[in-house]
Amino acid sequence: MAKQKHIPVLNDTFEFGKFIHVIKLNLIFYIAIILLGIGGTFLYLRYTQPKYQAFTVIQINNEQTNDFLKTENLYGRNSLSTTIELLRSQEFLKRTLTKLNLYTGYYSKGNVLTSEFYNSAPFFVELDEIQSSFYNRPIYVSINKKTKLVELTYSIDGKNEISTQIERNTWQQISGAKIYVNIVNEDAFFEPANNFFFIRYDDETAFKKHIDTKLQISILNSDANTIQISYTNFNPQKTADIVNTISEMFLIYDVEKKQERALKVLDFIEEQLKIVYDKLGESERELSNFKKAHNITGTAALNKSSLLFDSKTRQEIENYQAQLSSLQRLTNELNSTNTLNTSELTALLAGTNAETLLLNFLNGIDQLQKQRSELLMTVTPENQKIKIIDKQIVEQRELLQQFIKNNNRQLREKLASLNALNHTGEINFDETEFSKLARIHSINQNYYDELIAKRAEYLISKAGNISNSVILQRANPPKTPIAPILSSVVAICFIICLFVIGLLTFVRYILYNEITTLSDITKYTDAPVSGLIPTTPHVNKIQRFTVENKTDSIITEAFRTLRSNLEFIQQTDTYPKVIAISSTIPAEGKTFIAINLGGVISFNNKRVILLDMDLRKPKVHLSFKAENKKGLSTILIGVDNYKDCIIKTELENFDILTSGPVPPNPAELANSENFDKLLHDLKTEYDVIIIDTPPIGIVSDAIFSFKRADLPIYVVRANVSKRNFLNNVNYIKNKNNIDNLSIVLNAIEIITARYGYNYQGYSYSQYGYGYGYGFGYGYYSYNDDKTKKRFRLFRKK
């Protein structure tokens, strides 16, 4: 006895025929997977909010712009990486959240999706005195139809619900905050699908909600010092606004940092001006009191001799008058026009005492005017940069006017003093004391004038610190979403469906344990295969004769070949013969094999009788529409004579013995002496006795029939019988010494071709015995007129 190969649980080899069969079995699952994929794709596209992306590009420039004052760059130079970290920082992004009012979110809750409003909510709220428990809580807003009051519903502790009604457009105190509600679109509240609410976020939650992973900042071109800011969101307008606002806030922040030192210096100068102004006033009062006490008018230089009105004094008077005239024209120019012609004014101020300081003022204003003109070529007058420059020009003009006013006052005082000398004689006073007071006053006056000049310089420096960074590309609201994209979603769905179908096919194939082809039998048992019975749609549920319909059909020929192979197995032509047929489980076709094998043997002029020994669940009588009131069970217990129970069939040489009523002890009857006596008696009248036994894998009755049979047949059904059923075949053959046991493979699929029929993957000659010519010669018919027409159609082609 050859040692049989171990029968694996999983398929370890690839067989194309089995693979195709597994595909056919799973067609309904493939269709279901495809339908689920299509449905899932539709639902995903229907209920997934589209995502939009917008981006802006900034060029970082650290060059100095206030060189005309020879002041240093107050901001310093930053690398692109430092700038990116600044833009990503939560503290910096708070500016954007505040500017766009994103700390308060407005929403509409639907049946499936919750939509966010951006600048389009039917209401808006303002909050004050907010308690920490009020943050990050949904506050539902509705309107009472009767009272028209605004109803707020929310929960502070997450458990107890609070509902309160307040008036609109007025500040009112509620639990957790002070609130002001303004209804923009009252009709929207009465639409049944709308359920509005808002959430007030704290800093951390607002950052995670609106920024976090949605914002991407990266270096676009390191050589060009450009940075790209991109943002992804469900609202296209919000997407564009956020990146644009971040860019604008960066330019403002850039200016603020550049002005930071200048502002500190200006604060110091303002403090010193207050101190020096007080000292200057005190020295002026002391000097004035001294003049009054000694009857001195004017502030001209004094010496021991009398002060005389000479030609030099007249020249000074004329010089002071010319300076007053120039300053007056400058004042008139400042008051009459918004744009100064600095080239003309520069020539006008030539020779004045304060020429240098005045020119610094005019140069600062001139540079601001040029920057404004350059910006107006790319932006509108409403741009934030234009507004900043306009404000700085106004400040410079005011400072210049104040400086001119102070300078005019000093010139008039000097002019009055010189004019008074024309009427003054010798004056006797304490020259040392007067010089001391005059010197202190002069020091305070000069220091005050110097502080005024320095303030002007640093204000000009502050005005010159316009951000050199430029927004190269502003974001427009995107029109098309970046996700979901129909083609991508369909492609992904197709790939997923294909993967699931492939995985299902692979798993079902390796787990497919059914016998499908002849090789599945020959691999794992040395029991010979005596026949291959093709599957046919014409086998009815009660196992009716198939071979009687058309004797030249493919299935009839299969039974003829089975009959011939059985003769080779026994290797003798002696009769009578006993054939026992069983299977492992029901529905493998043993009764069908028994009936049709008996029929085809009877065609050969052999007298055949079929015994229905499946005493537990008989079926033979159903196939022949016969009664089953008496039969083998009554014969074996001695109630009836077998001759009285034999039923003639439509075939001349084919009789049957039904099982009779179901007995309480079928196993004992199958192994009784009465059964042996019955077989002995039947052998005297019949050439072939066929025993249809119960499934041998379920009950042991069939073993007794197998031991009494000359030709025991074990039926396995393609795509139904498991491979491990062959272990039962090996056990019966080897342990019970049933050497003549053979196997019939039932319901094997056939492949139709132009010139005839082959079994799936095997020709009919591959039985192991090589008997017969197969179905390739074209003279066997198939039991279907429509099929014959199809074959005829193929032959025409």
Short mmCIF file of C-alpha atoms in Angstrom, two decimals, residues 230-403:
data_model
loop_
_atom_site.label_atom_id
_atom_site.label_comp_id
_atom_site.label_asym_id
_atom_site.label_seq_id
_atom_site.Cartn_x
_atom_site.Cartn_y
_atom_site.Cartn_z
CA SER A 230 -0.60 78.06 2.47
CA TYR A 231 -3.79 77.26 4.33
CA THR A 232 -6.47 74.61 3.88
CA ASN A 233 -10.08 75.01 4.97
CA PHE A 234 -13.65 74.18 3.99
CA ASN A 235 -14.52 77.82 3.28
CA PRO A 236 -12.72 79.37 0.27
CA GLN A 237 -13.13 82.96 1.45
CA LYS A 238 -11.82 82.14 4.91
CA THR A 239 -8.90 80.28 3.35
CA ALA A 240 -7.83 83.32 1.35
CA ASP A 241 -8.46 85.78 4.18
CA ILE A 242 -6.30 83.88 6.66
CA VAL A 243 -3.18 83.72 4.47
CA ASN A 244 -3.61 87.34 3.37
CA THR A 245 -4.08 88.52 6.95
CA ILE A 246 -1.04 86.58 8.15
CA SER A 247 1.02 88.29 5.43
CA GLU A 248 -0.30 91.74 6.34
CA MET A 249 0.20 91.14 10.06
CA PHE A 250 3.78 90.14 9.34
CA LEU A 251 4.47 93.42 7.55
CA ILE A 252 2.95 95.36 10.45
CA TYR A 253 4.93 93.29 12.94
CA ASP A 254 8.05 93.89 10.86
CA VAL A 255 7.56 97.67 11.12
CA GLU A 256 6.80 97.46 14.83
CA LYS A 257 10.04 95.62 15.53
CA LYS A 258 12.02 98.09 13.43
CA GLN A 259 10.47 101.01 15.29
CA GLU A 260 10.88 99.49 18.72
CA ARG A 261 14.26 101.14 19.51
CA ALA A 262 13.26 104.45 17.97
CA LEU A 263 10.16 104.49 20.16
CA LYS A 264 12.24 103.87 23.27
CA VAL A 265 14.56 106.77 22.35
CA LEU A 266 11.56 108.99 21.65
CA ASP A 267 10.09 108.14 25.04
CA PHE A 268 13.37 109.17 26.65
CA ILE A 269 13.46 112.42 24.66
CA GLU A 270 9.87 113.23 25.68
CA GLU A 271 10.77 112.77 29.34
CA GLN A 272 13.88 114.98 28.97
CA LEU A 273 11.88 117.65 27.13
CA LYS A 274 9.53 117.95 30.06
CA ILE A 275 12.45 118.34 32.49
CA VAL A 276 14.40 120.81 30.32
CA TYR A 277 11.25 122.79 29.56
CA ASP A 278 10.73 123.36 33.29
CA LYS A 279 14.38 124.41 33.74
CA LEU A 280 14.20 126.69 30.72
CA GLY A 281 11.10 128.38 32.13
CA GLU A 282 12.81 128.86 35.50
CA SER A 283 15.94 130.40 33.91
CA GLU A 284 13.78 132.69 31.77
CA ARG A 285 11.94 133.93 34.86
CA GLU A 286 15.20 134.62 36.73
CA LEU A 287 16.68 136.46 33.76
CA SER A 288 13.48 138.46 33.28
CA ASN A 289 13.41 139.44 36.95
CA PHE A 290 17.06 140.58 36.74
CA LYS A 291 16.31 142.73 33.67
CA LYS A 292 13.36 144.34 35.36
CA ALA A 293 15.38 145.03 38.47
CA HIS A 294 18.12 146.78 36.46
CA ASN A 295 15.93 148.28 33.74
CA ILE A 296 17.48 146.15 30.96
CA THR A 297 15.55 145.54 27.75
CA GLY A 298 16.45 142.94 25.16
CA THR A 299 19.00 140.16 25.35
CA ALA A 300 21.86 141.70 23.40
CA ALA A 301 25.42 141.11 24.40
CA LEU A 302 26.61 143.45 27.20
CA ASN A 303 30.01 144.71 28.22
CA LYS A 304 31.38 147.18 30.67
CA SER A 305 30.87 150.13 28.28
CA SER A 306 27.62 151.42 26.96
CA LEU A 307 25.78 149.37 24.37
CA LEU A 308 25.64 151.41 21.18
CA PHE A 309 23.46 150.94 18.12
CA ASP A 310 25.99 150.53 15.26
CA SER A 311 26.05 149.21 11.72
CA LYS A 312 26.80 145.61 12.86
CA THR A 313 23.67 145.66 14.95
CA ARG A 314 21.64 146.85 11.99
CA GLN A 315 22.97 143.94 9.92
CA GLU A 316 21.89 141.49 12.63
CA ILE A 317 18.45 143.07 12.67
CA GLU A 318 18.15 142.67 8.91
CA ASN A 319 19.36 139.04 9.12
CA TYR A 320 16.80 138.21 11.79
CA GLN A 321 14.06 139.86 9.79
CA ALA A 322 15.05 137.88 6.65
CA GLN A 323 14.97 134.65 8.64
CA LEU A 324 11.55 135.51 10.04
CA SER A 325 10.33 136.18 6.51
CA SER A 326 11.66 132.81 5.23
CA LEU A 327 10.12 130.92 8.12
CA GLN A 328 6.83 132.71 7.54
CA ARG A 329 6.83 131.62 3.88
CA LEU A 330 7.60 128.05 4.99
CA THR A 331 4.69 128.20 7.42
CA ASN A 332 2.38 129.45 4.70
CA GLU A 333 3.54 126.63 2.41
CA LEU A 334 2.83 124.03 5.11
CA ASN A 335 -0.67 125.41 5.64
CA SER A 336 -1.59 125.77 1.99
CA THR A 337 -0.61 122.42 0.41
CA ASN A 338 -0.46 118.75 1.33
CA THR A 339 2.56 117.98 -0.86
CA LEU A 340 5.69 120.05 -0.25
CA ASN A 341 8.11 121.09 -2.98
CA THR A 342 11.23 120.39 -0.92
CA SER A 343 13.68 121.60 -3.59
CA GLU A 344 12.23 125.15 -3.55
CA LEU A 345 11.92 125.20 0.24
CA THR A 346 15.53 124.07 0.60
CA ALA A 347 16.73 127.10 -1.39
CA LEU A 348 14.43 129.34 0.66
CA LEU A 349 15.99 128.23 3.96
CA ALA A 350 19.58 128.88 2.90
CA GLY A 351 21.41 131.05 5.45
CA THR A 352 19.00 130.56 8.33
CA ASN A 353 20.38 129.64 11.74
CA ALA A 354 18.31 126.43 11.92
CA GLU A 355 18.98 125.50 8.32
CA THR A 356 20.38 122.01 9.15
CA LEU A 357 17.50 120.99 11.39
CA LEU A 358 14.89 122.36 9.01
CA LEU A 359 16.45 120.50 6.10
CA ASN A 360 16.34 117.27 8.13
CA PHE A 361 12.62 117.78 8.61
CA LEU A 362 12.06 118.52 4.93
CA ASN A 363 14.19 115.55 3.80
CA GLY A 364 12.22 113.24 6.07
CA ILE A 365 8.91 114.50 4.69
CA ASP A 366 10.25 114.26 1.14
CA GLN A 367 11.26 110.62 1.60
CA LEU A 368 7.87 109.73 3.06
CA GLN A 369 6.17 111.42 0.09
CA LYS A 370 8.33 109.41 -2.35
CA GLN A 371 7.57 106.14 -0.55
CA ARG A 372 3.89 106.97 -0.70
CA SER A 373 4.06 107.65 -4.44
CA GLU A 374 5.90 104.39 -5.09
CA LEU A 375 3.38 102.36 -3.08
CA LEU A 376 0.44 103.97 -4.89
CA MET A 377 1.71 102.37 -8.07
CA THR A 378 0.87 98.90 -6.67
CA VAL A 379 -1.73 99.47 -3.94
CA THR A 380 -4.79 101.62 -3.33
CA PRO A 381 -4.95 104.66 -0.99
CA GLU A 382 -6.90 102.46 1.46
CA ASN A 383 -3.93 100.16 1.93
CA GLN A 384 -2.59 99.89 5.47
CA LYS A 385 0.92 100.98 4.44
CA ILE A 386 -0.42 104.16 2.80
CA LYS A 387 -2.38 104.98 5.93
CA ILE A 388 0.73 104.54 8.09
CA ILE A 389 2.83 106.82 5.84
CA ASP A 390 0.06 109.46 5.77
CA LYS A 391 0.00 109.48 9.54
CA GLN A 392 3.78 109.81 9.71
CA ILE A 393 3.74 112.74 7.22
CA VAL A 394 1.17 114.52 9.38
CA GLU A 395 3.33 114.00 12.47
CA GLN A 396 6.42 115.36 10.70
CA ARG A 397 4.56 118.43 9.47
CA GLU A 398 3.27 119.15 12.99
CA LEU A 399 6.76 118.80 14.45
CA LEU A 400 8.16 121.10 11.74
CA GLN A 401 5.50 123.72 12.48
CA GLN A 402 6.24 123.54 16.20
CA PHE A 403 9.97 123.91 15.53
#
